[in-house]
Amino acid sequence: MTAKKSEADWAYEVLRNREGSVYYRELVETVLQFMNREINPRNMAAVYTQINLDNRFGYMGDGYWALKVR
C-alpha cells in the first residue's frame, strides 16, 4: 500500500519536473488538480501554507517558488 501524497509532496513533484521556478498560483492550482480538489481560496491557502512550511521549497521573489535542491 502506498502512502497518500500531501500537498507539499505534489508541489515537490511539480517543481521537480519543471525547469526553474513556477509562479505560486500555477503551482497551487496544479497541485489541487492532481489531488482532484476544488480550486477555491480556502484550498489554495491550505496548499500555499504547506509549501511555505516545507523546507524543500525556496521563495525566489515576485511570487515564484523553486526547489532548494534538485
PDB file of C-alpha atoms in Angstrom:
ATOM      1  CA  MET A   1       0.000   0.000   0.000  1.00  0.00           C
ATOM      2  CA  THR A   2       1.406   3.398  -0.967  1.00  0.00           C
ATOM      3  CA  ALA A   3       1.090   6.412   1.258  1.00  0.00           C
ATOM      4  CA  LYS A   4      -1.180   9.240   0.171  1.00  0.00           C
ATOM      5  CA  LYS A   5       0.772  12.239  -1.117  1.00  0.00           C
ATOM      6  CA  SER A   6       0.452  15.506   0.756  1.00  0.00           C
ATOM      7  CA  GLU A   7       0.016  18.908  -0.854  1.00  0.00           C
ATOM      8  CA  ALA A   8       3.736  19.554  -0.360  1.00  0.00           C
ATOM      9  CA  ASP A   9       4.646  16.194  -1.928  1.00  0.00           C
ATOM     10  CA  TRP A  10       2.614  17.054  -5.025  1.00  0.00           C
ATOM     11  CA  ALA A  11       4.215  20.513  -5.182  1.00  0.00           C
ATOM     12  CA  TYR A  12       7.618  18.850  -4.997  1.00  0.00           C
ATOM     13  CA  GLU A  13       6.704  16.594  -7.937  1.00  0.00           C
ATOM     14  CA  VAL A  14       5.508  19.565  -9.998  1.00  0.00           C
ATOM     15  CA  LEU A  15       8.683  21.560  -9.343  1.00  0.00           C
ATOM     16  CA  ARG A  16      10.949  18.552  -9.853  1.00  0.00           C
ATOM     17  CA  ASN A  17       9.539  18.116 -13.361  1.00  0.00           C
ATOM     18  CA  ARG A  18       9.854  21.789 -14.348  1.00  0.00           C
ATOM     19  CA  GLU A  19      12.814  23.877 -15.368  1.00  0.00           C
ATOM     20  CA  GLY A  20      13.385  26.756 -12.979  1.00  0.00           C
ATOM     21  CA  SER A  21      10.762  28.334 -10.787  1.00  0.00           C
ATOM     22  CA  VAL A  22       6.956  28.316 -11.008  1.00  0.00           C
ATOM     23  CA  TYR A  23       4.556  31.129 -10.190  1.00  0.00           C
ATOM     24  CA  TYR A  24       2.699  30.339  -6.960  1.00  0.00           C
ATOM     25  CA  ARG A  25      -0.794  30.397  -8.451  1.00  0.00           C
ATOM     26  CA  GLU A  26       0.114  27.954 -11.224  1.00  0.00           C
ATOM     27  CA  LEU A  27       1.861  25.709  -8.685  1.00  0.00           C
ATOM     28  CA  VAL A  28      -1.055  25.711  -6.237  1.00  0.00           C
ATOM     29  CA  GLU A  29      -3.697  25.175  -8.925  1.00  0.00           C
ATOM     30  CA  THR A  30      -1.703  22.298 -10.437  1.00  0.00           C
ATOM     31  CA  VAL A  31      -1.410  20.640  -7.027  1.00  0.00           C
ATOM     32  CA  LEU A  32      -5.156  20.955  -6.452  1.00  0.00           C
ATOM     33  CA  GLN A  33      -5.873  19.455  -9.888  1.00  0.00           C
ATOM     34  CA  PHE A  34      -3.606  16.471  -9.154  1.00  0.00           C
ATOM     35  CA  MET A  35      -5.425  15.978  -5.848  1.00  0.00           C
ATOM     36  CA  ASN A  36      -8.872  16.301  -7.502  1.00  0.00           C
ATOM     37  CA  ARG A  37      -9.757  19.142  -5.154  1.00  0.00           C
ATOM     38  CA  GLU A  38     -11.766  22.238  -5.976  1.00  0.00           C
ATOM     39  CA  ILE A  39      -9.794  25.365  -6.816  1.00  0.00           C
ATOM     40  CA  ASN A  40     -11.110  27.882  -4.322  1.00  0.00           C
ATOM     41  CA  PRO A  41      -9.491  30.390  -1.940  1.00  0.00           C
ATOM     42  CA  ARG A  42      -9.644  28.057   1.073  1.00  0.00           C
ATOM     43  CA  ASN A  43      -7.972  25.124  -0.680  1.00  0.00           C
ATOM     44  CA  MET A  44      -5.434  27.418  -2.340  1.00  0.00           C
ATOM     45  CA  ALA A  45      -4.479  28.917   1.017  1.00  0.00           C
ATOM     46  CA  ALA A  46      -4.055  25.450   2.530  1.00  0.00           C
ATOM     47  CA  VAL A  47      -1.673  24.345  -0.232  1.00  0.00           C
ATOM     48  CA  TYR A  48       0.275  27.617  -0.128  1.00  0.00           C
ATOM     49  CA  THR A  49       0.695  27.264   3.637  1.00  0.00           C
ATOM     50  CA  GLN A  50       2.096  23.743   3.247  1.00  0.00           C
ATOM     51  CA  ILE A  51       4.579  24.968   0.631  1.00  0.00           C
ATOM     52  CA  ASN A  52       5.636  27.816   2.944  1.00  0.00           C
ATOM     53  CA  LEU A  53       6.245  25.439   5.842  1.00  0.00           C
ATOM     54  CA  ASP A  54       8.205  22.841   3.872  1.00  0.00           C
ATOM     55  CA  ASN A  55      11.975  23.430   3.777  1.00  0.00           C
ATOM     56  CA  ARG A  56      12.333  21.702   0.375  1.00  0.00           C
ATOM     57  CA  PHE A  57      10.981  24.848  -1.305  1.00  0.00           C
ATOM     58  CA  GLY A  58      12.578  28.239  -1.738  1.00  0.00           C
ATOM     59  CA  TYR A  59      10.807  31.522  -2.430  1.00  0.00           C
ATOM     60  CA  MET A  60      12.530  33.178  -5.386  1.00  0.00           C
ATOM     61  CA  GLY A  61      10.702  36.521  -5.179  1.00  0.00           C
ATOM     62  CA  ASP A  62       7.856  38.048  -7.193  1.00  0.00           C
ATOM     63  CA  GLY A  63       5.588  35.078  -6.365  1.00  0.00           C
ATOM     64  CA  TYR A  64       7.885  32.365  -7.755  1.00  0.00           C
ATOM     65  CA  TRP A  65       8.848  29.142  -5.983  1.00  0.00           C
ATOM     66  CA  ALA A  66      11.528  26.571  -6.761  1.00  0.00           C
ATOM     67  CA  LEU A  67      13.183  23.579  -5.125  1.00  0.00           C
ATOM     68  CA  LYS A  68      16.119  24.396  -2.875  1.00  0.00           C
ATOM     69  CA  VAL A  69      17.896  21.235  -4.025  1.00  0.00           C
ATOM     70  CA  ARG A  70      17.227  19.369  -7.265  1.00  0.00           C
TER      71      ARG A  70
END
